[in-house]
JSON list of C-alpha atoms and ligand atoms in Angstrom, two decimals:
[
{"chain": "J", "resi": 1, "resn": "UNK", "atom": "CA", "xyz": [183.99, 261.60, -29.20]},
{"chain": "J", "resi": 2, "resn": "UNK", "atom": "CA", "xyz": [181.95, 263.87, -26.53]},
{"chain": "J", "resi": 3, "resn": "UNK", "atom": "CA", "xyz": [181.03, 263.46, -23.21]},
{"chain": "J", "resi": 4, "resn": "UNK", "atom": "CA", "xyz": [177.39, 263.93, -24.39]},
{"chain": "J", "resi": 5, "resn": "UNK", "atom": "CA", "xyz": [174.30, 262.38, -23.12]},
{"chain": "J", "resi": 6, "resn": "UNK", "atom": "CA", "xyz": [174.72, 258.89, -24.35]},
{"chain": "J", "resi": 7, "resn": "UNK", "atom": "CA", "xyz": [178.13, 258.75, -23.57]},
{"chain": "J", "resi": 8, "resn": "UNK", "atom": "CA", "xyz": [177.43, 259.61, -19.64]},
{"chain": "J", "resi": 9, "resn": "UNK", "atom": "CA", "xyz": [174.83, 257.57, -18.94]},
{"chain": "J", "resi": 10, "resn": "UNK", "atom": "CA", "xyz": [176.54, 254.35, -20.34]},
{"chain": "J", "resi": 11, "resn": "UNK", "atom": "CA", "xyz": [179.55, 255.72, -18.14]},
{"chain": "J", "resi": 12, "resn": "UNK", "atom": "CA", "xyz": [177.65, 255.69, -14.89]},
{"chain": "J", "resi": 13, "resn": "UNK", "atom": "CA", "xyz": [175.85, 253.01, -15.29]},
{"chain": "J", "resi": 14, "resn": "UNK", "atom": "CA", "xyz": [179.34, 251.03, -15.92]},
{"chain": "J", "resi": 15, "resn": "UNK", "atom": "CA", "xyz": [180.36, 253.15, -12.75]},
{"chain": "J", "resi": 16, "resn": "UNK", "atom": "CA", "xyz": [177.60, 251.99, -10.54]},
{"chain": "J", "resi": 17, "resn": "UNK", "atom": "CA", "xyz": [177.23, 248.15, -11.68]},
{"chain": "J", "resi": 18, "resn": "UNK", "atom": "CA", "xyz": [181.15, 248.52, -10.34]},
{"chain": "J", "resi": 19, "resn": "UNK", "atom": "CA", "xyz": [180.21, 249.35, -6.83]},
{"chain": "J", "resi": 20, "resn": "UNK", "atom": "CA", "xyz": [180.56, 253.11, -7.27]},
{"chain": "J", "resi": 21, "resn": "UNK", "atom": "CA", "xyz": [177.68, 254.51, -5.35]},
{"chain": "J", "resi": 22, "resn": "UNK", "atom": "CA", "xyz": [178.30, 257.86, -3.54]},
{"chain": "J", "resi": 23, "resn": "UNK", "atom": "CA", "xyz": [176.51, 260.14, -5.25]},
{"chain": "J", "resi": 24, "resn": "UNK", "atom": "CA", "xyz": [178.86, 263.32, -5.07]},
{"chain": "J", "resi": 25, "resn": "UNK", "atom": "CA", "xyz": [181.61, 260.95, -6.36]},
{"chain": "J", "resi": 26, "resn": "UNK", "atom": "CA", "xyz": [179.04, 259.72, -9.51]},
{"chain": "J", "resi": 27, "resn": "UNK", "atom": "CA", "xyz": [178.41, 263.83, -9.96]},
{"chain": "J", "resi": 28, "resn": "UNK", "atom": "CA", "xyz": [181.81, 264.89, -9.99]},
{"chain": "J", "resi": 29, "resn": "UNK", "atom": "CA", "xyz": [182.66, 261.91, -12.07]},
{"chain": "J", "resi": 30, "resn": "UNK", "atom": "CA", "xyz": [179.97, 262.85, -15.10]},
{"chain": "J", "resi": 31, "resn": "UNK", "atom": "CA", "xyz": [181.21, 266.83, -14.81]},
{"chain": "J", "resi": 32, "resn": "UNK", "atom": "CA", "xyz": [185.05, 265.94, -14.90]},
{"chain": "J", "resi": 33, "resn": "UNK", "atom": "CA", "xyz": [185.06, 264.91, -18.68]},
{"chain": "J", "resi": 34, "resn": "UNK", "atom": "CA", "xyz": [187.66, 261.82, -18.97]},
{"chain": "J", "resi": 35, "resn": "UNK", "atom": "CA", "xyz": [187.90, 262.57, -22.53]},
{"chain": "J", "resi": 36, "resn": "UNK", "atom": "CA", "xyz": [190.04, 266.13, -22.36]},
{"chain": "J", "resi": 37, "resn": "UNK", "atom": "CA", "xyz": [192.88, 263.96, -20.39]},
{"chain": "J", "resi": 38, "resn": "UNK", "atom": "CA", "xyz": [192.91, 261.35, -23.20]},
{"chain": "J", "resi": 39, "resn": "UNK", "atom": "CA", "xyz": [195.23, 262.59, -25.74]},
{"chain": "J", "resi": 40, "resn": "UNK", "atom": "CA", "xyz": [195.17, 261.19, -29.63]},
{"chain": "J", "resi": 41, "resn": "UNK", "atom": "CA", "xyz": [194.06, 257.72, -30.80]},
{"chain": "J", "resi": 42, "resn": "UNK", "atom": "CA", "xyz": [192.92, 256.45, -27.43]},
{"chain": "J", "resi": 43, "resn": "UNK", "atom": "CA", "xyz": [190.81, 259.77, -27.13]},
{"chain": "J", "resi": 44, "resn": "UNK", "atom": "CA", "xyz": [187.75, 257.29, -28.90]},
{"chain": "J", "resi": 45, "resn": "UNK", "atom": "CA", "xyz": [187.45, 255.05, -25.91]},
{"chain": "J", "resi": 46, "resn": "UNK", "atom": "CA", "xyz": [187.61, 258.01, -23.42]},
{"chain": "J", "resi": 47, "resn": "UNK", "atom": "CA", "xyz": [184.38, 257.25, -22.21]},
{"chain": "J", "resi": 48, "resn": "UNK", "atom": "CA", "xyz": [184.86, 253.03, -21.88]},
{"chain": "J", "resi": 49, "resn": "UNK", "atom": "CA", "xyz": [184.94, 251.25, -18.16]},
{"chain": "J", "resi": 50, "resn": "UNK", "atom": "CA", "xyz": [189.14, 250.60, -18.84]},
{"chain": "J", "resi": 51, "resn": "UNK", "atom": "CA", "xyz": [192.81, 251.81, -18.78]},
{"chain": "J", "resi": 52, "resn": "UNK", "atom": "CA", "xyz": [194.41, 253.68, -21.32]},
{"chain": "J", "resi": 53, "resn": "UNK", "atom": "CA", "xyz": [198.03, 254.11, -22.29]},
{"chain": "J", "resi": 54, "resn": "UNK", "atom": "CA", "xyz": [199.31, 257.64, -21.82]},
{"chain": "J", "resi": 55, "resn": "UNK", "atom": "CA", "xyz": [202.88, 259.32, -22.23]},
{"chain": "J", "resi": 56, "resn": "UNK", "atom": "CA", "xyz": [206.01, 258.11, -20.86]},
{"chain": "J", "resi": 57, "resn": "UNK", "atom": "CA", "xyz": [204.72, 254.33, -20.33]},
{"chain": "J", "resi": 58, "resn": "UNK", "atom": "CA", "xyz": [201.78, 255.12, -18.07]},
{"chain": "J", "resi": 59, "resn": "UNK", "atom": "CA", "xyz": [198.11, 255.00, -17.86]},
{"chain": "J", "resi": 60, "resn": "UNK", "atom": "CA", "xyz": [195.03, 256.51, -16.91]},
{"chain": "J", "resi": 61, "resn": "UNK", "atom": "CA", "xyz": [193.03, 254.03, -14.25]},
{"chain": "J", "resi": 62, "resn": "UNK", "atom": "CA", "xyz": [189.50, 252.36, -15.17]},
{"chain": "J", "resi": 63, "resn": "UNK", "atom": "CA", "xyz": [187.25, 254.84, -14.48]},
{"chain": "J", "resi": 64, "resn": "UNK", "atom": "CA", "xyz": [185.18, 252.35, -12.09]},
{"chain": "J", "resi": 65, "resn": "UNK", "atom": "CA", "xyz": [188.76, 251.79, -9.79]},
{"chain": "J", "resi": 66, "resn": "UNK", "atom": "CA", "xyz": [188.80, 255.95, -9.61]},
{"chain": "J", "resi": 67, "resn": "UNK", "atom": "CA", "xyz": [185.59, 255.74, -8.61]},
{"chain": "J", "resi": 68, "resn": "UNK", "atom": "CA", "xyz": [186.31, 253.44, -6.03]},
{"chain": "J", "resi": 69, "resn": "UNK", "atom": "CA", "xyz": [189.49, 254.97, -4.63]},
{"chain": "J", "resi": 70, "resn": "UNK", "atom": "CA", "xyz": [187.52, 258.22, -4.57]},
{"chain": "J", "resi": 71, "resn": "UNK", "atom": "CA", "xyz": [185.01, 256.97, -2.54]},
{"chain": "J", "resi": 72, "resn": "UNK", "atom": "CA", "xyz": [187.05, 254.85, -0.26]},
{"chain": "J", "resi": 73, "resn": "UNK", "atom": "CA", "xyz": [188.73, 258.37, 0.80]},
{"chain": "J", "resi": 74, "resn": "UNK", "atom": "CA", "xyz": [185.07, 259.68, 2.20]},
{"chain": "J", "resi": 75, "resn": "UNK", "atom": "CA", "xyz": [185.44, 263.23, 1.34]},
{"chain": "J", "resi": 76, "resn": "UNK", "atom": "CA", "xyz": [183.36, 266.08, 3.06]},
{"chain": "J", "resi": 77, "resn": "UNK", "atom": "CA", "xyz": [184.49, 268.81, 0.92]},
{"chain": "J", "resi": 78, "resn": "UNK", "atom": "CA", "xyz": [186.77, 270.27, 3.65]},
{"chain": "J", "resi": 79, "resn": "UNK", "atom": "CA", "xyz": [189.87, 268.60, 3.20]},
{"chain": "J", "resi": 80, "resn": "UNK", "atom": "CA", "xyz": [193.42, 269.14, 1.91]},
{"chain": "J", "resi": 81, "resn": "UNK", "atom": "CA", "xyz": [194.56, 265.90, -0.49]},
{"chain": "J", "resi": 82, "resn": "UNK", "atom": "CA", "xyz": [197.78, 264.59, -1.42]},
{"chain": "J", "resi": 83, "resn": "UNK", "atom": "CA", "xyz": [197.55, 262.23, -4.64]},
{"chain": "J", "resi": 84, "resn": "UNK", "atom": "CA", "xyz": [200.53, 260.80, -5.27]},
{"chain": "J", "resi": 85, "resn": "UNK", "atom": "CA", "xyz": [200.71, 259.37, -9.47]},
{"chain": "J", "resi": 86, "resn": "UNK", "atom": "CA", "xyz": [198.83, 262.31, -11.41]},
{"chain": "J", "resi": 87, "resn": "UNK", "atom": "CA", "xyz": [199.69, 260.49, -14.54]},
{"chain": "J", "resi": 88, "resn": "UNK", "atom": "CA", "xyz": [197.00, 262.12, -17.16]},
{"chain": "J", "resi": 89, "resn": "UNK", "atom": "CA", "xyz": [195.36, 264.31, -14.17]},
{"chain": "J", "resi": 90, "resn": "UNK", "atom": "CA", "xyz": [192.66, 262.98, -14.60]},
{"chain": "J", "resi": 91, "resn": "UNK", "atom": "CA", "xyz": [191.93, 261.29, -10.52]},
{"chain": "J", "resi": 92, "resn": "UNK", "atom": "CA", "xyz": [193.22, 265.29, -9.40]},
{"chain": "J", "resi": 93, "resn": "UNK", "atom": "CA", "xyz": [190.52, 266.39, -11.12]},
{"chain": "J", "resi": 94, "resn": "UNK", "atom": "CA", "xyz": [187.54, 264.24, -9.93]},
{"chain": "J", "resi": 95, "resn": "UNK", "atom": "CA", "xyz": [189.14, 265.00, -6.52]},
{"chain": "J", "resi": 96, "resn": "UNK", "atom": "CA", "xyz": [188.69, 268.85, -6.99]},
{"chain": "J", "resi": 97, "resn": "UNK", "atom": "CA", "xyz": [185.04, 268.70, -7.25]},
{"chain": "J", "resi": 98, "resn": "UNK", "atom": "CA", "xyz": [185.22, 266.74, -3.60]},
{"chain": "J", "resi": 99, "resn": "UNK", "atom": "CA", "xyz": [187.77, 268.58, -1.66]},
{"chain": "J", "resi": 100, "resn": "UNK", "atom": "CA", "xyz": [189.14, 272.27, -0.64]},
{"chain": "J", "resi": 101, "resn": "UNK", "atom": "CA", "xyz": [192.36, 271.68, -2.33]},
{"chain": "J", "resi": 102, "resn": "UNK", "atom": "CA", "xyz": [194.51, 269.02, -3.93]},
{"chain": "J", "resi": 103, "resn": "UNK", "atom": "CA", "xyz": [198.24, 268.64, -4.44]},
{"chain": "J", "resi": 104, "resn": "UNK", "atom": "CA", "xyz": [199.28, 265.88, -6.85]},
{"chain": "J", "resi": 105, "resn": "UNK", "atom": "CA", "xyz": [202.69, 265.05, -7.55]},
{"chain": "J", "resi": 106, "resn": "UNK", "atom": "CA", "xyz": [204.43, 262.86, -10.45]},
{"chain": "J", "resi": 107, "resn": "UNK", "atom": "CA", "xyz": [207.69, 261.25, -11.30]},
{"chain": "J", "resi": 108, "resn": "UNK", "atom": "CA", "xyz": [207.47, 262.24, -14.89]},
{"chain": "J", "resi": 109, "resn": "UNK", "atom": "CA", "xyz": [207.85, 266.20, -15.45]},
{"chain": "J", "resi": 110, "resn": "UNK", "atom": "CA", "xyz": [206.09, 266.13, -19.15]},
{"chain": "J", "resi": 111, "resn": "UNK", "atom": "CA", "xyz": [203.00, 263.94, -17.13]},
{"chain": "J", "resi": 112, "resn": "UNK", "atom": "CA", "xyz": [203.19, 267.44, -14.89]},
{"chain": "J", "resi": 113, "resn": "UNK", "atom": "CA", "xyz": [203.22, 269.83, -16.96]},
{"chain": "J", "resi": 114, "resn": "UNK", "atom": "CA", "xyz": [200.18, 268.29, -19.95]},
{"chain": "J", "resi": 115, "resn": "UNK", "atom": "CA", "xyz": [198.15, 267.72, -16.48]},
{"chain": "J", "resi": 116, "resn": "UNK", "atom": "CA", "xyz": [198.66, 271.24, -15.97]},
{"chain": "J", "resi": 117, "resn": "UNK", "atom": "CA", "xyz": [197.52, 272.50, -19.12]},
{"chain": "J", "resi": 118, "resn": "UNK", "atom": "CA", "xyz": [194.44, 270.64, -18.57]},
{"chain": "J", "resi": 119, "resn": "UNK", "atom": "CA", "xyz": [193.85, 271.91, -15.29]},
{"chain": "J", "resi": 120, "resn": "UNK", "atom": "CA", "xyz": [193.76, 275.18, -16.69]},
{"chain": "J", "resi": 121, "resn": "UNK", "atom": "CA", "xyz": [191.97, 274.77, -19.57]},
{"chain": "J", "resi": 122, "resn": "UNK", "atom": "CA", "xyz": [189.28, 273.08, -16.85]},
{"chain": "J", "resi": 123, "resn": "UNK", "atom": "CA", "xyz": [189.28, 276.13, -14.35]},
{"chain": "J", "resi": 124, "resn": "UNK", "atom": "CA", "xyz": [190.25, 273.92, -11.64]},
{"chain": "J", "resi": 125, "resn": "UNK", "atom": "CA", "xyz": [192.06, 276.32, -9.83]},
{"chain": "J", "resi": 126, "resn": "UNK", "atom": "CA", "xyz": [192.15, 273.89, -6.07]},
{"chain": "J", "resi": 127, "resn": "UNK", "atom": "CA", "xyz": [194.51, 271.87, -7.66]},
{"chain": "J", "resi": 128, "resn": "UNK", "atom": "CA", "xyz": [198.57, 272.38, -7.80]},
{"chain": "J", "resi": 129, "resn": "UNK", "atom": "CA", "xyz": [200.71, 269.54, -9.34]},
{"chain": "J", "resi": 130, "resn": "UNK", "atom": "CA", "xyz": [204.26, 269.04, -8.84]},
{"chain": "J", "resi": 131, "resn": "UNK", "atom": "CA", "xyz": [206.92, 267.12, -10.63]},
{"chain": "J", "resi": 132, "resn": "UNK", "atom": "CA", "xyz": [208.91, 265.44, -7.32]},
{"chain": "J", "resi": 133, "resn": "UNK", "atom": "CA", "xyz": [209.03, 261.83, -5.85]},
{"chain": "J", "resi": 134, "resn": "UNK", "atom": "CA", "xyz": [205.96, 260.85, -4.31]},
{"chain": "J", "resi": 135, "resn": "UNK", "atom": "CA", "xyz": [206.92, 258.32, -2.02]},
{"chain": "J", "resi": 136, "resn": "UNK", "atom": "CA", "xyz": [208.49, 261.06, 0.14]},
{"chain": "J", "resi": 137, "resn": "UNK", "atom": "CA", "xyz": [205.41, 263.18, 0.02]},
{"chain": "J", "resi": 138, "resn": "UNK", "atom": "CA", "xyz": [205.24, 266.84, 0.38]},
{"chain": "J", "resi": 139, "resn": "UNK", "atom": "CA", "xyz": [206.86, 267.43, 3.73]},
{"chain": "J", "resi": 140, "resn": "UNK", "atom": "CA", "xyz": [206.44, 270.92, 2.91]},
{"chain": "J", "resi": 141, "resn": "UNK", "atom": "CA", "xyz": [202.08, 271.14, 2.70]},
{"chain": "J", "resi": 142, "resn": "UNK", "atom": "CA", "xyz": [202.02, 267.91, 5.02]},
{"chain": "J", "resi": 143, "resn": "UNK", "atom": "CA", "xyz": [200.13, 267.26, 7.03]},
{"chain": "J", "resi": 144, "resn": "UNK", "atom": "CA", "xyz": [196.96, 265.75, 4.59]},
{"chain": "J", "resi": 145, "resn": "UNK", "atom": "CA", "xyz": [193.31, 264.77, 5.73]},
{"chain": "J", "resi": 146, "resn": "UNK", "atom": "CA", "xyz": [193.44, 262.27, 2.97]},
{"chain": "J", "resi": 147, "resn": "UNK", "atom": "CA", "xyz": [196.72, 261.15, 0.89]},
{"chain": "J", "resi": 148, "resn": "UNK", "atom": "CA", "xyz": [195.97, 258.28, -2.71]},
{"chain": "J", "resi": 149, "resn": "UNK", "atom": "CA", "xyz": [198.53, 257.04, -4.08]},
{"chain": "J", "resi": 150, "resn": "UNK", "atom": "CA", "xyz": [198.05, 255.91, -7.35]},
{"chain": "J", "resi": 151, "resn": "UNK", "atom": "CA", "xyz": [200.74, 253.66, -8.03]},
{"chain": "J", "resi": 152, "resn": "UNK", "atom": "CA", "xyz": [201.83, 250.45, -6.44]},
{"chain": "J", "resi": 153, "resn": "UNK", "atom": "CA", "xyz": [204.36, 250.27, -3.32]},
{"chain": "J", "resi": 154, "resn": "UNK", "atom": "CA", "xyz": [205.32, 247.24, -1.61]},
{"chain": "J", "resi": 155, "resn": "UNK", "atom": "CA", "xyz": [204.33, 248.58, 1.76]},
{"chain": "J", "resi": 156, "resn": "UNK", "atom": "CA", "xyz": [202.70, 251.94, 2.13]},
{"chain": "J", "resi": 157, "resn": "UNK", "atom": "CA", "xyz": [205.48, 254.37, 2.33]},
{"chain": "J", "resi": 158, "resn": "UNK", "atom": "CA", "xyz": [206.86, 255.55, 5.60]},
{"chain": "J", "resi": 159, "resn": "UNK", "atom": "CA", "xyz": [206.77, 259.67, 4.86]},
{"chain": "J", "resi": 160, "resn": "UNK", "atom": "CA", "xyz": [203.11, 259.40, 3.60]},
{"chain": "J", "resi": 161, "resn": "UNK", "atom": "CA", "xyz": [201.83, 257.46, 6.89]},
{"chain": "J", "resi": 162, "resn": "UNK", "atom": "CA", "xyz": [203.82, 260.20, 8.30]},
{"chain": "J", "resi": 163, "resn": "UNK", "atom": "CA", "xyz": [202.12, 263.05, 6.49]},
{"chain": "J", "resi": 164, "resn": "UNK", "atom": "CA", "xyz": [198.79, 261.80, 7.32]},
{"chain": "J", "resi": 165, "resn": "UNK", "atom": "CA", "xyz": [197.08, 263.80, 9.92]},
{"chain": "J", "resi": 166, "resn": "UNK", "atom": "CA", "xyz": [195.44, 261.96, 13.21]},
{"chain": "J", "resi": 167, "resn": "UNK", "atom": "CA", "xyz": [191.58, 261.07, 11.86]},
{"chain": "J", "resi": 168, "resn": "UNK", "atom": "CA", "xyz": [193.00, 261.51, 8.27]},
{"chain": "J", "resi": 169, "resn": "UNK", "atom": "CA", "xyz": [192.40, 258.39, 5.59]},
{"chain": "J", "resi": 170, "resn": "UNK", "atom": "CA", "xyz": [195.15, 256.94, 3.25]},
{"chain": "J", "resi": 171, "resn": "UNK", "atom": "CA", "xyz": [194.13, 254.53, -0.23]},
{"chain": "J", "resi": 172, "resn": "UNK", "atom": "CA", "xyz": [196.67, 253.09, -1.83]},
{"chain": "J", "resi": 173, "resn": "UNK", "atom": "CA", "xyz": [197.68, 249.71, -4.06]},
{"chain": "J", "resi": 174, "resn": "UNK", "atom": "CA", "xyz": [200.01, 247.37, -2.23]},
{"chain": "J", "resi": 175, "resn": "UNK", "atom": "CA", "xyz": [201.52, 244.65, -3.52]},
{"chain": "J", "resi": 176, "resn": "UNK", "atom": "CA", "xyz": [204.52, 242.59, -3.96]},
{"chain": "J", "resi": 177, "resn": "UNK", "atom": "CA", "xyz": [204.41, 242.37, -8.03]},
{"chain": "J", "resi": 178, "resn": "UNK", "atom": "CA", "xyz": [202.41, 243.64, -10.53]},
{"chain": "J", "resi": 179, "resn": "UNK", "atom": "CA", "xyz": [200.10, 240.69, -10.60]},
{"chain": "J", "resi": 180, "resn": "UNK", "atom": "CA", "xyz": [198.75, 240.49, -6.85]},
{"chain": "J", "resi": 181, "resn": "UNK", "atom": "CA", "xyz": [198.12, 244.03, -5.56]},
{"chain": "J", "resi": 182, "resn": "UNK", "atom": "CA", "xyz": [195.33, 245.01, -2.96]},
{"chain": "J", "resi": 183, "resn": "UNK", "atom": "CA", "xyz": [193.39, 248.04, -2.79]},
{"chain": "J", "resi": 184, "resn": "UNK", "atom": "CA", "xyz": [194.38, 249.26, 1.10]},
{"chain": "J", "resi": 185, "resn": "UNK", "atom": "CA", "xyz": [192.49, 251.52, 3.07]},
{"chain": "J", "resi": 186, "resn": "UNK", "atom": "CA", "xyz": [194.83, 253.39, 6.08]},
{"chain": "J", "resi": 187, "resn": "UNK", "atom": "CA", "xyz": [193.09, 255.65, 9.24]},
{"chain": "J", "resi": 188, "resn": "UNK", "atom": "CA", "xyz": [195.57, 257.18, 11.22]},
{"chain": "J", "resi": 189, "resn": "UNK", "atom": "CA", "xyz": [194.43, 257.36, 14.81]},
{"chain": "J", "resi": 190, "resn": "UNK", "atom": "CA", "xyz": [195.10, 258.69, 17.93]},
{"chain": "J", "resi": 191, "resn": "UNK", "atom": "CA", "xyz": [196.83, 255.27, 18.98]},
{"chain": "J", "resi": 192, "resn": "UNK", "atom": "CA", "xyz": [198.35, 253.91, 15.67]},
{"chain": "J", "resi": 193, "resn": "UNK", "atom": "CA", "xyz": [197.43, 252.95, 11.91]},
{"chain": "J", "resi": 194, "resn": "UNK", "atom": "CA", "xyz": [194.04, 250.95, 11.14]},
{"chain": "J", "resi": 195, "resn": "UNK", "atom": "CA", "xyz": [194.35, 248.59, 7.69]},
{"chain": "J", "resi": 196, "resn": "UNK", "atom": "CA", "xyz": [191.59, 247.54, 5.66]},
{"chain": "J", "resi": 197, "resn": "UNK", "atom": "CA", "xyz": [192.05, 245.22, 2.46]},
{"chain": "J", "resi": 198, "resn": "UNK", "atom": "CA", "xyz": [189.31, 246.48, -0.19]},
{"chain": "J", "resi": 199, "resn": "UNK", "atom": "CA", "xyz": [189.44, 244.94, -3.26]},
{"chain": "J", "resi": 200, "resn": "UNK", "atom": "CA", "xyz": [192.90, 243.23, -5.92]},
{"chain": "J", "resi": 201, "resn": "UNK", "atom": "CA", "xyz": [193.48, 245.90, -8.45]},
{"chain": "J", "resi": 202, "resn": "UNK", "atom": "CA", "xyz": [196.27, 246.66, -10.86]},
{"chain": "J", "resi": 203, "resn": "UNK", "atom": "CA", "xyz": [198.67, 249.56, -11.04]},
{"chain": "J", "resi": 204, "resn": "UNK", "atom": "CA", "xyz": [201.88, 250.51, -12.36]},
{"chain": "J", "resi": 205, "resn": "UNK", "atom": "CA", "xyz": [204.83, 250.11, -9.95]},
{"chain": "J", "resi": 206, "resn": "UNK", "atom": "CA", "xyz": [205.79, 253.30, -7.32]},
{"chain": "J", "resi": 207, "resn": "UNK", "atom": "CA", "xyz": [209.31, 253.83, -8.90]},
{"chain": "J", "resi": 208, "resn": "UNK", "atom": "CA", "xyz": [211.86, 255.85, -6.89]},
{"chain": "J", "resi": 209, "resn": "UNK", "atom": "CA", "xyz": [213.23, 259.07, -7.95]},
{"chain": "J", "resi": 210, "resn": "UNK", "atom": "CA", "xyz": [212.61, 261.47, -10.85]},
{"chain": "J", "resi": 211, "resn": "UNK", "atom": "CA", "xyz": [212.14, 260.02, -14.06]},
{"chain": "J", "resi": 212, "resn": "UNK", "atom": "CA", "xyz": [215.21, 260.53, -16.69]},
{"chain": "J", "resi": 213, "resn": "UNK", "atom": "CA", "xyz": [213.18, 262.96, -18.80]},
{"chain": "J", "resi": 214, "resn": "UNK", "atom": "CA", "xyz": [212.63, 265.09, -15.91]},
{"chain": "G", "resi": 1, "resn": "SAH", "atom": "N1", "xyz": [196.25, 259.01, -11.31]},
{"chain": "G", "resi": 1, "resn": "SAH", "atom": "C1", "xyz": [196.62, 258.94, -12.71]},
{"chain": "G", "resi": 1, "resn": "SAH", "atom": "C2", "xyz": [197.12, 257.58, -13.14]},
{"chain": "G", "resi": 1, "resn": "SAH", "atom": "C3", "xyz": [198.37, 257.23, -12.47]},
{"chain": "G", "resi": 1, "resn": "SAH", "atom": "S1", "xyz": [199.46, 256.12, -13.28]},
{"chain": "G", "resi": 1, "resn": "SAH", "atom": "C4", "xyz": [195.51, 259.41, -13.62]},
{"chain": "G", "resi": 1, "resn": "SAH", "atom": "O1", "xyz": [194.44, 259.79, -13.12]},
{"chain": "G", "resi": 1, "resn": "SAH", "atom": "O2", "xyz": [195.73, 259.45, -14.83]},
{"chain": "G", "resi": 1, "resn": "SAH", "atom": "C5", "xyz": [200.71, 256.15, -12.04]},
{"chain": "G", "resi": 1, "resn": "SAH", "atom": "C6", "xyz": [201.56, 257.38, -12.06]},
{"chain": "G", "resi": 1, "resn": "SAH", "atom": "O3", "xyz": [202.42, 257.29, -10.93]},
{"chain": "G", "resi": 1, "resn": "SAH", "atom": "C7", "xyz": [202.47, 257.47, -13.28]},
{"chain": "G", "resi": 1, "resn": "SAH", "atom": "O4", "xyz": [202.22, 258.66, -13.96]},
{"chain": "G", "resi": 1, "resn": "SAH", "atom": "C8", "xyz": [203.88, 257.42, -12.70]},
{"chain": "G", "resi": 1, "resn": "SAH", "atom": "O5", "xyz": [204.80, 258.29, -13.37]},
{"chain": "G", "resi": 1, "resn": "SAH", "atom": "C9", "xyz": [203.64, 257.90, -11.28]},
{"chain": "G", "resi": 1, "resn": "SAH", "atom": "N2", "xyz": [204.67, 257.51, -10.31]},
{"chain": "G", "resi": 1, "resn": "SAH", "atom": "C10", "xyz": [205.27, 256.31, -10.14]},
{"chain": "G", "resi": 1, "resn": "SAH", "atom": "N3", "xyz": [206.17, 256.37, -9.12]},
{"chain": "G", "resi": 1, "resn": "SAH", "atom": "C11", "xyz": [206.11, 257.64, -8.62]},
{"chain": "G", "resi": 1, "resn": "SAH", "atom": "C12", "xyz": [206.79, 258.33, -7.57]},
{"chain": "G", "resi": 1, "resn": "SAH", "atom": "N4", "xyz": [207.71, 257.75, -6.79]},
{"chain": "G", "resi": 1, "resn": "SAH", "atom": "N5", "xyz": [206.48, 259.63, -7.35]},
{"chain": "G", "resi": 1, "resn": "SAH", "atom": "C13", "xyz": [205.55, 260.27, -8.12]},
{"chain": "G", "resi": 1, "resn": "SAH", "atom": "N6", "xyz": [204.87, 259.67, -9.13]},
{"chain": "G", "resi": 1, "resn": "SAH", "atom": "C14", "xyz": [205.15, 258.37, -9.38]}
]
């Protein structure tokens, strides 16, 4: 299937009846084509308001919870991003269009590397993905204006609140199984940490260390 004119408007409009409003986020989301990070037979429903299975057990979010998470961040274009879970690449990539430059990091080094490929194949030159554990962040590029995390910790990790700069925004699932997990939005302030609850989603599970095939 391709990402032609049928195809984005019944995208957007399932983007926007979902809450996803910002309008640079609904641009960069009808350039970044979904379907070049969707890989054999699940490559048909590229374009469809769900998750898809990818390699090594994982998936590639509903296109309306990107959306979402994306806009949550409130990107001006200036910042440096830390995603955490780039899975299929395919959040990194809607994040280049919105921001100066974007690490990503995931567990799985084969998730890393086909991301890559894509990223290249794309042009999107901001964007620099790493195969490490994300729940200690990237001490090395820290601090971050804005840090996702796209897969599910019981509390947000200590290294990324850490890594956040002061005025810098944090969106990640929280949760204690797989079945109740909140969207949760962190601002790092002078004085502390502010919390807002957004919305129950689902993600996979934050694991710890590298995966075995790594
Ligand atoms: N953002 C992705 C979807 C993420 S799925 C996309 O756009 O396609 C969640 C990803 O988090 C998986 O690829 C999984 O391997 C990764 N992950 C889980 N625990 C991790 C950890 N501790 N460090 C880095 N990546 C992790």
């Amino acid at each position: 299937m391709s990402f032609d004119a049928d195809a984005k408007m019944q995208f957007l409009f399932a983007l926007r009846s979902h809450g996803v409003t910002d309008q640079s986020v609904l641009q960069a989301m009808e350039k970044i084509d979904r379907g070049a990070f969707v890989k054999g037979y699940f490559n048909e429903r590229a374009y469809e308001d769900m998750p898809l299975p990818i390699p090594c057990g994982q998936t590639i979010s509903q296109p309306s919870v990107v959306g979402l998470m994306t806009q949550a961040l409130r990107l001006t274009g200036r910042e440096k991003v830390l995603e955490v879970g780039t899975g299929s690449g395919y959040q990194a990539a809607v994040l280049s269009q919105l921001a100066r430059r974007v690490y990503t990091v995931d567990r799985h080094r084969r998730l890393v590397a086909d991301a890559r490929k894509v990223f290249e194949a794309l042009d999107l030159s901001n964007i620099t993905a790493f195969t490490a554990d994300g729940s200690f962040g990237l001490p090395d590029q820290a601090p971050f204006e804005r840090i996702l995390v796209t897969a599910a910790a019981e509390d947000p990790p200590g290294p990324l609140l850490a890594q956040l700069r002061i005025g810098g925004i944090m969106v990640l699932p929280v949760g204690q199984s797989d079945t109740v997990q909140h969207l949760i939005r962190v601002t790092r302030t002078e004085q502390g940490y502010e919390y807002d609850e957004l919305r129950p989603v689902r993600f996979v599970p934050l694991v710890e260390g590298l995966a075995k095939d790594s």
